[in-house]
mmCIF file of C-alpha atoms and ligand atoms in Angstrom:
data_model
loop_
_atom_site.group_PDB
_atom_site.id
_atom_site.type_symbol
_atom_site.label_atom_id
_atom_site.label_comp_id
_atom_site.label_asym_id
_atom_site.label_seq_id
_atom_site.Cartn_x
_atom_site.Cartn_y
_atom_site.Cartn_z
ATOM 1 C CA MET A 9 0.000 0.000 0.000
ATOM 2 C CA SER A 10 1.432 3.390 -0.972
ATOM 3 C CA GLN A 11 1.911 5.717 1.987
ATOM 4 C CA ARG A 12 3.373 9.122 2.727
ATOM 5 C CA THR A 13 5.643 9.831 5.691
ATOM 6 C CA LEU A 14 7.096 13.001 7.183
ATOM 7 C CA VAL A 15 10.869 13.036 7.551
ATOM 8 C CA LEU A 16 13.143 15.588 9.199
ATOM 9 C CA ILE A 17 16.854 15.689 8.485
ATOM 10 C CA LYS A 18 17.745 17.272 11.792
ATOM 11 C CA PRO A 19 20.129 20.166 12.536
ATOM 12 C CA ASP A 20 23.051 17.853 13.400
ATOM 13 C CA ALA A 21 22.855 16.292 9.923
ATOM 14 C CA VAL A 22 22.762 19.727 8.270
ATOM 15 C CA ARG A 23 25.753 20.913 10.344
ATOM 16 C CA ARG A 24 27.688 17.757 9.490
ATOM 17 C CA GLY A 25 27.017 18.013 5.764
ATOM 18 C CA LEU A 26 25.052 14.763 5.674
ATOM 19 C CA VAL A 27 21.851 15.962 3.987
ATOM 20 C CA GLY A 28 22.826 14.527 0.626
ATOM 21 C CA ALA A 29 24.027 11.234 2.091
ATOM 22 C CA VAL A 30 20.767 10.754 3.990
ATOM 23 C CA LEU A 31 18.528 11.771 1.078
ATOM 24 C CA SER A 32 20.462 9.422 -1.169
ATOM 25 C CA ARG A 33 19.525 6.443 1.000
ATOM 26 C CA TYR A 34 15.821 7.219 0.666
ATOM 27 C CA GLU A 35 16.040 7.783 -3.079
ATOM 28 C CA SER A 36 18.143 4.670 -3.625
ATOM 29 C CA LYS A 37 15.527 2.647 -1.754
ATOM 30 C CA GLY A 38 12.965 3.733 -4.349
ATOM 31 C CA LEU A 39 10.998 6.265 -2.327
ATOM 32 C CA THR A 40 9.733 9.410 -4.039
ATOM 33 C CA ILE A 41 10.286 12.911 -2.639
ATOM 34 C CA VAL A 42 6.949 14.729 -2.865
ATOM 35 C CA ALA A 43 7.906 17.806 -0.785
ATOM 36 C CA LEU A 44 11.197 19.158 0.531
ATOM 37 C CA GLU A 45 12.128 22.346 2.332
ATOM 38 C CA HIS A 46 15.103 23.781 4.201
ATOM 39 C CA ARG A 47 13.707 25.429 7.311
ATOM 40 C CA GLN A 48 14.679 27.043 10.612
ATOM 41 C CA ILE A 49 11.973 26.286 13.192
ATOM 42 C CA ASP A 50 11.049 28.090 16.410
ATOM 43 C CA ALA A 51 10.140 26.652 19.809
ATOM 44 C CA ALA A 52 6.409 26.650 19.021
ATOM 45 C CA GLN A 53 6.944 24.480 15.938
ATOM 46 C CA ALA A 54 9.206 22.153 17.931
ATOM 47 C CA ASP A 55 6.536 21.819 20.628
ATOM 48 C CA ALA A 56 3.847 21.112 18.035
ATOM 49 C CA HIS A 57 5.969 18.514 16.254
ATOM 50 C CA TYR A 58 7.002 16.790 19.501
ATOM 51 C CA ALA A 59 3.613 17.203 21.237
ATOM 52 C CA GLU A 60 3.754 13.635 22.613
ATOM 53 C CA HIS A 61 7.108 14.339 24.303
ATOM 54 C CA VAL A 62 6.792 17.860 25.722
ATOM 55 C CA ASP A 63 6.365 16.601 29.306
ATOM 56 C CA GLN A 64 9.437 14.349 29.212
ATOM 57 C CA PRO A 65 12.391 15.402 31.369
ATOM 58 C CA TRP A 66 14.581 15.225 28.264
ATOM 59 C CA TYR A 67 12.314 17.467 26.220
ATOM 60 C CA PRO A 68 13.922 20.884 27.008
ATOM 61 C CA PRO A 69 17.327 19.848 25.629
ATOM 62 C CA LEU A 70 15.587 18.200 22.664
ATOM 63 C CA ARG A 71 13.765 21.452 21.896
ATOM 64 C CA GLU A 72 17.043 23.362 22.172
ATOM 65 C CA PHE A 73 18.581 20.933 19.673
ATOM 66 C CA ALA A 74 15.594 21.135 17.307
ATOM 67 C CA VAL A 75 15.863 24.932 17.042
ATOM 68 C CA SER A 76 19.685 25.013 17.072
ATOM 69 C CA GLY A 77 20.013 25.423 13.304
ATOM 70 C CA PRO A 78 18.293 24.760 10.022
ATOM 71 C CA LEU A 79 16.825 21.383 9.209
ATOM 72 C CA VAL A 80 15.381 19.808 6.076
ATOM 73 C CA ALA A 81 11.745 18.695 6.170
ATOM 74 C CA LEU A 82 10.411 16.374 3.513
ATOM 75 C CA VAL A 83 7.608 14.033 2.612
ATOM 76 C CA LEU A 84 8.436 10.653 1.116
ATOM 77 C CA GLU A 85 5.994 8.432 -0.722
ATOM 78 C CA GLY A 86 6.117 4.765 -1.595
ATOM 79 C CA ASP A 87 4.996 1.255 -0.752
ATOM 80 C CA GLU A 88 4.769 0.925 3.062
ATOM 81 C CA ALA A 89 6.799 4.140 3.314
ATOM 82 C CA ILE A 90 6.133 4.660 7.032
ATOM 83 C CA SER A 91 7.689 1.426 8.259
ATOM 84 C CA VAL A 92 10.264 1.325 5.453
ATOM 85 C CA VAL A 93 11.713 4.711 6.451
ATOM 86 C CA ARG A 94 11.683 3.839 10.171
ATOM 87 C CA THR A 95 13.689 0.716 9.292
ATOM 88 C CA LEU A 96 16.160 2.672 7.147
ATOM 89 C CA ASN A 97 16.613 5.208 9.976
ATOM 90 C CA GLY A 98 17.295 2.598 12.678
ATOM 91 C CA ALA A 99 16.718 2.589 16.418
ATOM 92 C CA THR A 100 16.396 5.913 18.251
ATOM 93 C CA ASP A 101 19.730 5.627 20.076
ATOM 94 C CA GLY A 102 22.520 5.892 17.517
ATOM 95 C CA ARG A 103 24.818 3.968 19.846
ATOM 96 C CA ALA A 104 22.513 0.933 19.681
ATOM 97 C CA ALA A 105 21.137 1.309 16.150
ATOM 98 C CA ALA A 106 22.045 -1.463 13.721
ATOM 99 C CA PRO A 107 24.866 -1.005 11.227
ATOM 100 C CA GLY A 108 23.456 -0.276 7.784
ATOM 101 C CA THR A 109 20.897 2.167 9.162
ATOM 102 C CA VAL A 110 21.263 5.960 9.033
ATOM 103 C CA ARG A 111 21.595 6.222 12.796
ATOM 104 C CA GLY A 112 23.637 3.041 13.159
ATOM 105 C CA ASP A 113 26.178 4.186 10.612
ATOM 106 C CA LEU A 114 26.304 7.915 11.330
ATOM 107 C CA SER A 115 25.163 8.772 14.892
ATOM 108 C CA LEU A 116 26.632 8.145 18.334
ATOM 109 C CA SER A 117 23.858 9.888 20.255
ATOM 110 C CA ASN A 118 20.398 9.284 21.711
ATOM 111 C CA ARG A 119 19.427 12.895 20.919
ATOM 112 C CA GLU A 120 21.468 14.027 17.928
ATOM 113 C CA ASN A 121 20.342 11.104 15.834
ATOM 114 C CA LEU A 122 20.112 12.841 12.455
ATOM 115 C CA VAL A 123 16.579 11.978 11.367
ATOM 116 C CA HIS A 124 12.925 11.862 12.310
ATOM 117 C CA ALA A 125 10.228 9.810 10.598
ATOM 118 C CA SER A 126 6.534 9.394 11.316
ATOM 119 C CA ASP A 127 5.776 6.250 13.317
ATOM 120 C CA SER A 128 2.198 5.464 12.194
ATOM 121 C CA PRO A 129 -0.425 6.503 9.640
ATOM 122 C CA GLU A 130 -1.986 8.754 12.284
ATOM 123 C CA SER A 131 1.350 10.455 13.039
ATOM 124 C CA SER A 132 2.075 10.814 9.351
ATOM 125 C CA GLU A 133 -1.240 12.532 8.713
ATOM 126 C CA ARG A 134 -0.773 14.889 11.668
ATOM 127 C CA GLU A 135 2.864 15.693 10.887
ATOM 128 C CA ILE A 136 2.355 16.271 7.153
ATOM 129 C CA ALA A 137 -0.508 18.663 7.957
ATOM 130 C CA LEU A 138 1.764 20.476 10.431
ATOM 131 C CA TRP A 139 4.810 20.796 8.159
ATOM 132 C CA PHE A 140 3.256 20.948 4.699
ATOM 133 C CA PRO A 141 -0.328 22.190 5.072
ATOM 134 C CA ASN A 142 -0.548 22.880 1.348
ATOM 135 C CA LEU A 143 0.142 19.235 0.533
ATOM 136 C CA VAL A 144 -2.919 17.854 2.350
HETATM 137 O O1 CDP B 27 12.736 9.588 16.789
HETATM 138 P P1 CDP B 27 12.150 8.326 17.385
HETATM 139 O O2 CDP B 27 10.690 8.130 17.036
HETATM 140 O O3 CDP B 27 12.993 7.127 17.072
HETATM 141 O O4 CDP B 27 12.266 8.477 18.974
HETATM 142 P P2 CDP B 27 11.266 9.083 20.073
HETATM 143 O O5 CDP B 27 11.274 8.166 21.225
HETATM 144 O O6 CDP B 27 9.949 9.432 19.462
HETATM 145 O O7 CDP B 27 12.006 10.415 20.522
HETATM 146 C C1 CDP B 27 11.968 11.559 19.689
HETATM 147 C C2 CDP B 27 13.353 12.175 19.673
HETATM 148 O O8 CDP B 27 13.657 12.663 20.955
HETATM 149 C C3 CDP B 27 14.501 11.215 19.362
HETATM 150 O O9 CDP B 27 14.657 10.987 17.970
HETATM 151 C C4 CDP B 27 15.699 11.935 19.963
HETATM 152 O O10 CDP B 27 16.193 12.945 19.085
HETATM 153 C C5 CDP B 27 15.065 12.619 21.177
HETATM 154 N N1 CDP B 27 15.314 11.920 22.445
HETATM 155 C C6 CDP B 27 16.111 12.541 23.399
HETATM 156 O O11 CDP B 27 16.607 13.639 23.178
HETATM 157 N N2 CDP B 27 16.344 11.893 24.603
HETATM 158 C C7 CDP B 27 15.791 10.717 24.870
HETATM 159 N N3 CDP B 27 16.030 10.132 26.045
HETATM 160 C C8 CDP B 27 14.976 10.096 23.911
HETATM 161 C C9 CDP B 27 14.760 10.708 22.709
HETATM 162 MG MG1 MG B 28 9.015 9.171 17.666
#
């Protein structure tokens, strides 16, 4: 089933010059980029994006990271795109993520882990509406 998923290439990836390397993995997999934008977000956008996490003790440093520099937001489309992109990205903690995944190969952090991807059809719908309201 074709799906769309919201991906963020986070500020650490932009700072490290890894945008192209990360995008290349998604394109090589066969996913289609249907929206893409370089963007600097503010705290309100970070809070809206991470609504499920705002009460976590680790949220304030996550928000600081999310607004620390530009990121690249995109929407990918393809067969089972939501789970496919989560698998390509790897486990949340880069230290534990499997080799071959974006995080497993390129991140050594539980916070600065390079990428975000929607985790369910409901999240995808909410996040695409938040980031790309004109696409819905
Ligand atoms: O991004 P993912 O869905 O894999 O993980 P999450 O559990 O939904 O957490 C969202 C983001 O919060 C992670 O990708 C990390 O950047 C950050 N995080 C953090 O800063 N500290 C933690 N203890 C856990 C997650
Ligand atoms: Mg998540």
